[in-house]
PDB file of C-alpha atoms in Angstrom:
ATOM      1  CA  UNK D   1      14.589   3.802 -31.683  1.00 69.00           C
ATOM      2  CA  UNK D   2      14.618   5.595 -28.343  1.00 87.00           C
ATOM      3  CA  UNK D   3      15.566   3.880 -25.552  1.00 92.00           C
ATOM      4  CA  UNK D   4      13.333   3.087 -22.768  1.00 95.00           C
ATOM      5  CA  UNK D   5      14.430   5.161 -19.194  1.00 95.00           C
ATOM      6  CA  UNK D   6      13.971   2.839 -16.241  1.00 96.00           C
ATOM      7  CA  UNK D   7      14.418   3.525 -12.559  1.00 95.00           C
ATOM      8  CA  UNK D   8      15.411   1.392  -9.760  1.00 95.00           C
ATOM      9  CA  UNK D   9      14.935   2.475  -6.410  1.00 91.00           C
ATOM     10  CA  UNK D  10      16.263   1.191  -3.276  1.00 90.00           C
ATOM     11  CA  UNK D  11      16.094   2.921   0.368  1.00 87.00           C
ATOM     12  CA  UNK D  12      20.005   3.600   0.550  1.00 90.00           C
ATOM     13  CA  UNK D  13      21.286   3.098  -3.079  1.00 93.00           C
ATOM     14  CA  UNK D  14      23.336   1.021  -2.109  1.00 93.00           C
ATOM     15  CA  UNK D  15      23.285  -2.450  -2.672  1.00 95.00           C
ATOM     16  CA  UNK D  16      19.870  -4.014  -4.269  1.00 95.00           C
ATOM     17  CA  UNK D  17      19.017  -1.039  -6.841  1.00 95.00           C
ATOM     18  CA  UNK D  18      22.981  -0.360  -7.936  1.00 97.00           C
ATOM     19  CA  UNK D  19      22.985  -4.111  -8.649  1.00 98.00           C
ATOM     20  CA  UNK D  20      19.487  -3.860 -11.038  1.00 98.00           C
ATOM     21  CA  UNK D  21      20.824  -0.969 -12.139  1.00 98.00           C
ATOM     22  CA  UNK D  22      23.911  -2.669 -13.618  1.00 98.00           C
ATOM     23  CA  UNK D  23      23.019  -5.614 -14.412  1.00 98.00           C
ATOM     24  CA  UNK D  24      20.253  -4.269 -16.880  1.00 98.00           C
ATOM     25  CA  UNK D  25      22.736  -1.972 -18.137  1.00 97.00           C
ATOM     26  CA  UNK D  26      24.769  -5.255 -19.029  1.00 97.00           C
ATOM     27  CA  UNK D  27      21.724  -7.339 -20.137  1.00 97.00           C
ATOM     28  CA  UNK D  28      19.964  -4.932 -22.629  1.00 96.00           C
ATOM     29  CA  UNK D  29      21.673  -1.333 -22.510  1.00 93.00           C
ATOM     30  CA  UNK D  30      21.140  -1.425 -26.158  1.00 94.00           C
ATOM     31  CA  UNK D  31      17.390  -1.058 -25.054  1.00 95.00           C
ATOM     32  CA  UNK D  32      17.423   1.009 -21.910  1.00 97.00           C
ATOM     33  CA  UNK D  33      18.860   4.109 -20.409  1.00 96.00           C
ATOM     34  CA  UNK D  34      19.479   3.214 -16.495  1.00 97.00           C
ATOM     35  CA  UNK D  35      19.581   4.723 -13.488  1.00 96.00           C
ATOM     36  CA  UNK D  36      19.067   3.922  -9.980  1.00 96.00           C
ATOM     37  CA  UNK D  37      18.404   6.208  -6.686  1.00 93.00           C
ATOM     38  CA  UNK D  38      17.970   5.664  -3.306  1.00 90.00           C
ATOM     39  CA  UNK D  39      15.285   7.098  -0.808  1.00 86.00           C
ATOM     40  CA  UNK D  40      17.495   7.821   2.172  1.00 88.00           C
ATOM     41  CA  UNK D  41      21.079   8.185  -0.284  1.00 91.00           C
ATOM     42  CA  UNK D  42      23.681   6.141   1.401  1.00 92.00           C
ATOM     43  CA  UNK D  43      27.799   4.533   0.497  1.00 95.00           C
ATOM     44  CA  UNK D  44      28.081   1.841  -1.426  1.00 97.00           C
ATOM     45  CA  UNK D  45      28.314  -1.738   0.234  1.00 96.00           C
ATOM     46  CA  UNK D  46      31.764  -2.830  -0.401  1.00 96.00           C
ATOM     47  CA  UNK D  47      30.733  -6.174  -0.968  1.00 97.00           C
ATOM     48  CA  UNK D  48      28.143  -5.159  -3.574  1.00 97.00           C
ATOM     49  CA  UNK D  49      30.953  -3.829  -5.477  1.00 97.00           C
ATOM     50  CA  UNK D  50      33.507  -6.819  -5.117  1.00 97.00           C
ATOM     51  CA  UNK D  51      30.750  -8.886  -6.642  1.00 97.00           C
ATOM     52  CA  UNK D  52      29.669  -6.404  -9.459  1.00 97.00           C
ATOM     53  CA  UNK D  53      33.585  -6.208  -9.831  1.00 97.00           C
ATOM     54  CA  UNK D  54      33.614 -10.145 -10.551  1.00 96.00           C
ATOM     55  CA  UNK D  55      30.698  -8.998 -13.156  1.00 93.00           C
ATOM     56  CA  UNK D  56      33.636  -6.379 -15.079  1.00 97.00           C
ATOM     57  CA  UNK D  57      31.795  -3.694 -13.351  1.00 97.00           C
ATOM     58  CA  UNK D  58      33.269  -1.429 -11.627  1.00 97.00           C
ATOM     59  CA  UNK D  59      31.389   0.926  -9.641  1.00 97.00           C
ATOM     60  CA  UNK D  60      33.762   1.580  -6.408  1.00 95.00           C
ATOM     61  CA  UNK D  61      33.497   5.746  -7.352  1.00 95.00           C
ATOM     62  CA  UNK D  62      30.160   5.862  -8.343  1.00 96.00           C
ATOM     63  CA  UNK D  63      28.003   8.340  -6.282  1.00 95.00           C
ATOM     64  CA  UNK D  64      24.709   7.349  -4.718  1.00 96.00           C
ATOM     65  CA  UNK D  65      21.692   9.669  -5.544  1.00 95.00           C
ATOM     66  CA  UNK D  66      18.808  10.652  -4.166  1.00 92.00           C
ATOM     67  CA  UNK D  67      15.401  10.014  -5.646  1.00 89.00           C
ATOM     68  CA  UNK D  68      13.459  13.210  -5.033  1.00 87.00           C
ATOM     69  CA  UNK D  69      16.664  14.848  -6.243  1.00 92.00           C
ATOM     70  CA  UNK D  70      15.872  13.390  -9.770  1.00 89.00           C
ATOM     71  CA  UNK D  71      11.809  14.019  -8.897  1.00 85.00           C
ATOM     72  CA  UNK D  72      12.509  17.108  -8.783  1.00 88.00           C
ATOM     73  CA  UNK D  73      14.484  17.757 -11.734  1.00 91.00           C
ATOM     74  CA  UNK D  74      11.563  16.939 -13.293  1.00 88.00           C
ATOM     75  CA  UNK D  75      13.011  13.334 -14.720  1.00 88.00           C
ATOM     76  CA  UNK D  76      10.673  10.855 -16.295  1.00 88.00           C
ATOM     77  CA  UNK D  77      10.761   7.354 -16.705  1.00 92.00           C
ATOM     78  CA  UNK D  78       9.090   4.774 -18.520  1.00 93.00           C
ATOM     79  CA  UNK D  79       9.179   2.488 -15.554  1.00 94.00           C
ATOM     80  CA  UNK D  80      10.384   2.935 -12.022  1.00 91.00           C
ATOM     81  CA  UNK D  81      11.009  -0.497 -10.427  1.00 92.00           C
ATOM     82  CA  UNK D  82      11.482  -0.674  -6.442  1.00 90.00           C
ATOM     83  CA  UNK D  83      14.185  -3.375  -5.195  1.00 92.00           C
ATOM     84  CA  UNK D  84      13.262  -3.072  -1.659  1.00 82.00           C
ATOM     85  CA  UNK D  85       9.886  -3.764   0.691  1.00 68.00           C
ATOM     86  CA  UNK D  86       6.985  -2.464  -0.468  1.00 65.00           C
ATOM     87  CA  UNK D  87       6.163  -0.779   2.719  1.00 62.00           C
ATOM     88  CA  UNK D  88       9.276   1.590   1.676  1.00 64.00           C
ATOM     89  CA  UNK D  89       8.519   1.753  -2.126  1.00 59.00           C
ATOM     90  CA  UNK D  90       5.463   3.538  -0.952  1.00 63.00           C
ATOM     91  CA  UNK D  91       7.757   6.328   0.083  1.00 62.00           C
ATOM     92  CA  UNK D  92       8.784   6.793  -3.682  1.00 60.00           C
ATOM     93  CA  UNK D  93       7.641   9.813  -5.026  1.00 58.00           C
ATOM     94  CA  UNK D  94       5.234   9.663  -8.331  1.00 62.00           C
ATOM     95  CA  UNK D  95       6.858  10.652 -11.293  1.00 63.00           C
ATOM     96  CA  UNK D  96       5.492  12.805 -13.971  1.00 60.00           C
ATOM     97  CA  UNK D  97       4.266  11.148 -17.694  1.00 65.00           C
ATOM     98  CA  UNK D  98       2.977   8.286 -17.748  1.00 65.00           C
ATOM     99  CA  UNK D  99       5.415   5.279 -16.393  1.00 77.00           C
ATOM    100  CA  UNK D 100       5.052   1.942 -15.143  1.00 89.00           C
ATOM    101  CA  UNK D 101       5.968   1.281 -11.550  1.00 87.00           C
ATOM    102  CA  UNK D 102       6.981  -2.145 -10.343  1.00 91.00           C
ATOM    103  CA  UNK D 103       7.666  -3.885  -6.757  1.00 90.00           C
ATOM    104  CA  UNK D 104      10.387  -5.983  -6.780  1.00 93.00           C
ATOM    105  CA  UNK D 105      11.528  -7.087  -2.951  1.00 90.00           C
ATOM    106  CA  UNK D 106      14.970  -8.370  -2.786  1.00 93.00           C
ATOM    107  CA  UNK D 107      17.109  -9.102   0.802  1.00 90.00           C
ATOM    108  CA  UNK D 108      18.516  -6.096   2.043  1.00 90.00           C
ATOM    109  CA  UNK D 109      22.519  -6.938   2.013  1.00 92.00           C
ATOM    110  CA  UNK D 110      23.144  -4.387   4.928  1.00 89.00           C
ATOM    111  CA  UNK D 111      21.078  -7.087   7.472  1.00 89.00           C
ATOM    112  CA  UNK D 112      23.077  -9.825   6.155  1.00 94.00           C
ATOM    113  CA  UNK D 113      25.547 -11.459   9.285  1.00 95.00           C
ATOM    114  CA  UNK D 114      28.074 -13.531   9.414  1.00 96.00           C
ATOM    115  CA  UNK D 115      32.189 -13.607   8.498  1.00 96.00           C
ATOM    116  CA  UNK D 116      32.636 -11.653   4.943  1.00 95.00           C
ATOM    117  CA  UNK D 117      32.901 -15.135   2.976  1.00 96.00           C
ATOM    118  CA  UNK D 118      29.152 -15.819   3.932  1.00 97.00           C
ATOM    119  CA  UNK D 119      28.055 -11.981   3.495  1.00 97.00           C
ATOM    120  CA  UNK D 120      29.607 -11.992   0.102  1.00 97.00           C
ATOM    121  CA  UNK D 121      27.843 -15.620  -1.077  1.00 97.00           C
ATOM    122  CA  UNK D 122      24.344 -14.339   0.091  1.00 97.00           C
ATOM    123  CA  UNK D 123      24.871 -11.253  -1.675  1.00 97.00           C
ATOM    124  CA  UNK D 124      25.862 -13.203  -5.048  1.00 98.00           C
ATOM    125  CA  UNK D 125      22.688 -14.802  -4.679  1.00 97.00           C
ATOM    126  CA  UNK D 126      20.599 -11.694  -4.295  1.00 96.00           C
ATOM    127  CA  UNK D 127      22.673 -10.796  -7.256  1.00 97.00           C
ATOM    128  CA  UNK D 128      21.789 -13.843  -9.442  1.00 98.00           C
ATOM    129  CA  UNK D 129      17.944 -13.805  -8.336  1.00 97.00           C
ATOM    130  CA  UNK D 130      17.780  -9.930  -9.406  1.00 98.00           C
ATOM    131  CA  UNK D 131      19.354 -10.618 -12.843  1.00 98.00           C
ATOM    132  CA  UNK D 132      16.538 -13.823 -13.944  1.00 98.00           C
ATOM    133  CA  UNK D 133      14.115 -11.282 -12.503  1.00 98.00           C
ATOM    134  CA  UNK D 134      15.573  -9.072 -15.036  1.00 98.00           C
ATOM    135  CA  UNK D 135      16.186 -11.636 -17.774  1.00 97.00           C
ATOM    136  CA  UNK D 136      12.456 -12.464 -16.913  1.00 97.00           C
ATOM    137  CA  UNK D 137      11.074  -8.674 -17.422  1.00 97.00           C
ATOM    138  CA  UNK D 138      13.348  -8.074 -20.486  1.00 97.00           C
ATOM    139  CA  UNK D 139      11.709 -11.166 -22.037  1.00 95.00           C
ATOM    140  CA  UNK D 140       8.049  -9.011 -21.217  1.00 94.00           C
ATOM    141  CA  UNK D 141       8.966  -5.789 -22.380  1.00 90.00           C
ATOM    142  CA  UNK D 142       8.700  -4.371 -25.701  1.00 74.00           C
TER     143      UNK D 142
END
């Protein structure tokens, strides 16, 4: 069986859409090929990836892409899910085929404040409510 190809999409591909992106990829890879892409391309939070490190994930050299790099390499997906505000998921571009898109609005971690301890608990929870989102979806999908 083929594997589904899903898209997350965040505005720096940074935080919200690297942690869908992994997560999925460690809840049901068996069942999806993954990527995720930013609108605006950006670095990685460190924080995101001490706490996808405490998942056995280790993404500290991964590059951050670009959306309408993959539009236009003509890439199609089954679904493209956007992790941020829907006022920027309107920016994403329309893929070709025939996919399902998704709005999904998670807390940006770049706005989060405080000392690094409290930065790195609120971005475990944005972590923890984007994996039952995606426990929740799985469950949906066939």
């Amino acid at each position: 069986m083929e594997k589904q190809k899903v898209l997350f999409v965040c505005i720096h591909n940074s935080a919200r859409s690297q942690m869908a992106e992994e997560l999925l990829r460690k809840l049901a890879g068996d069942k999806f090929e993954v990527e995720s892409a930013g609108l605006e391309p950006g670095k990685l939070n460190p924080i995101v990836v001490e706490t996808l490190k405490e998942e056995g994930i280790d993404i500290k050299d991964k590059p951050t892409k670009a959306v309408f790099d993959l539009f236009k390499q003509g890439k199609m997906y089954s679904y493209v899910i956007t992790v941020c505000d829907e006022a920027s998921a309107e920016r994403c571009p329309v893929f070709p085929g025939l996919c399902q898109r998704f709005y999904w609005s998670f807390t940006d971690p770049s706005k989060f404040q405080g000392t690094y301890k409290e930065k790195l608990a609120k971005v475990r929870e944005v972590k923890e409510e984007i994996r039952a989102k995606l426990k929740e979806w799985i469950a949906t999908v066939r």
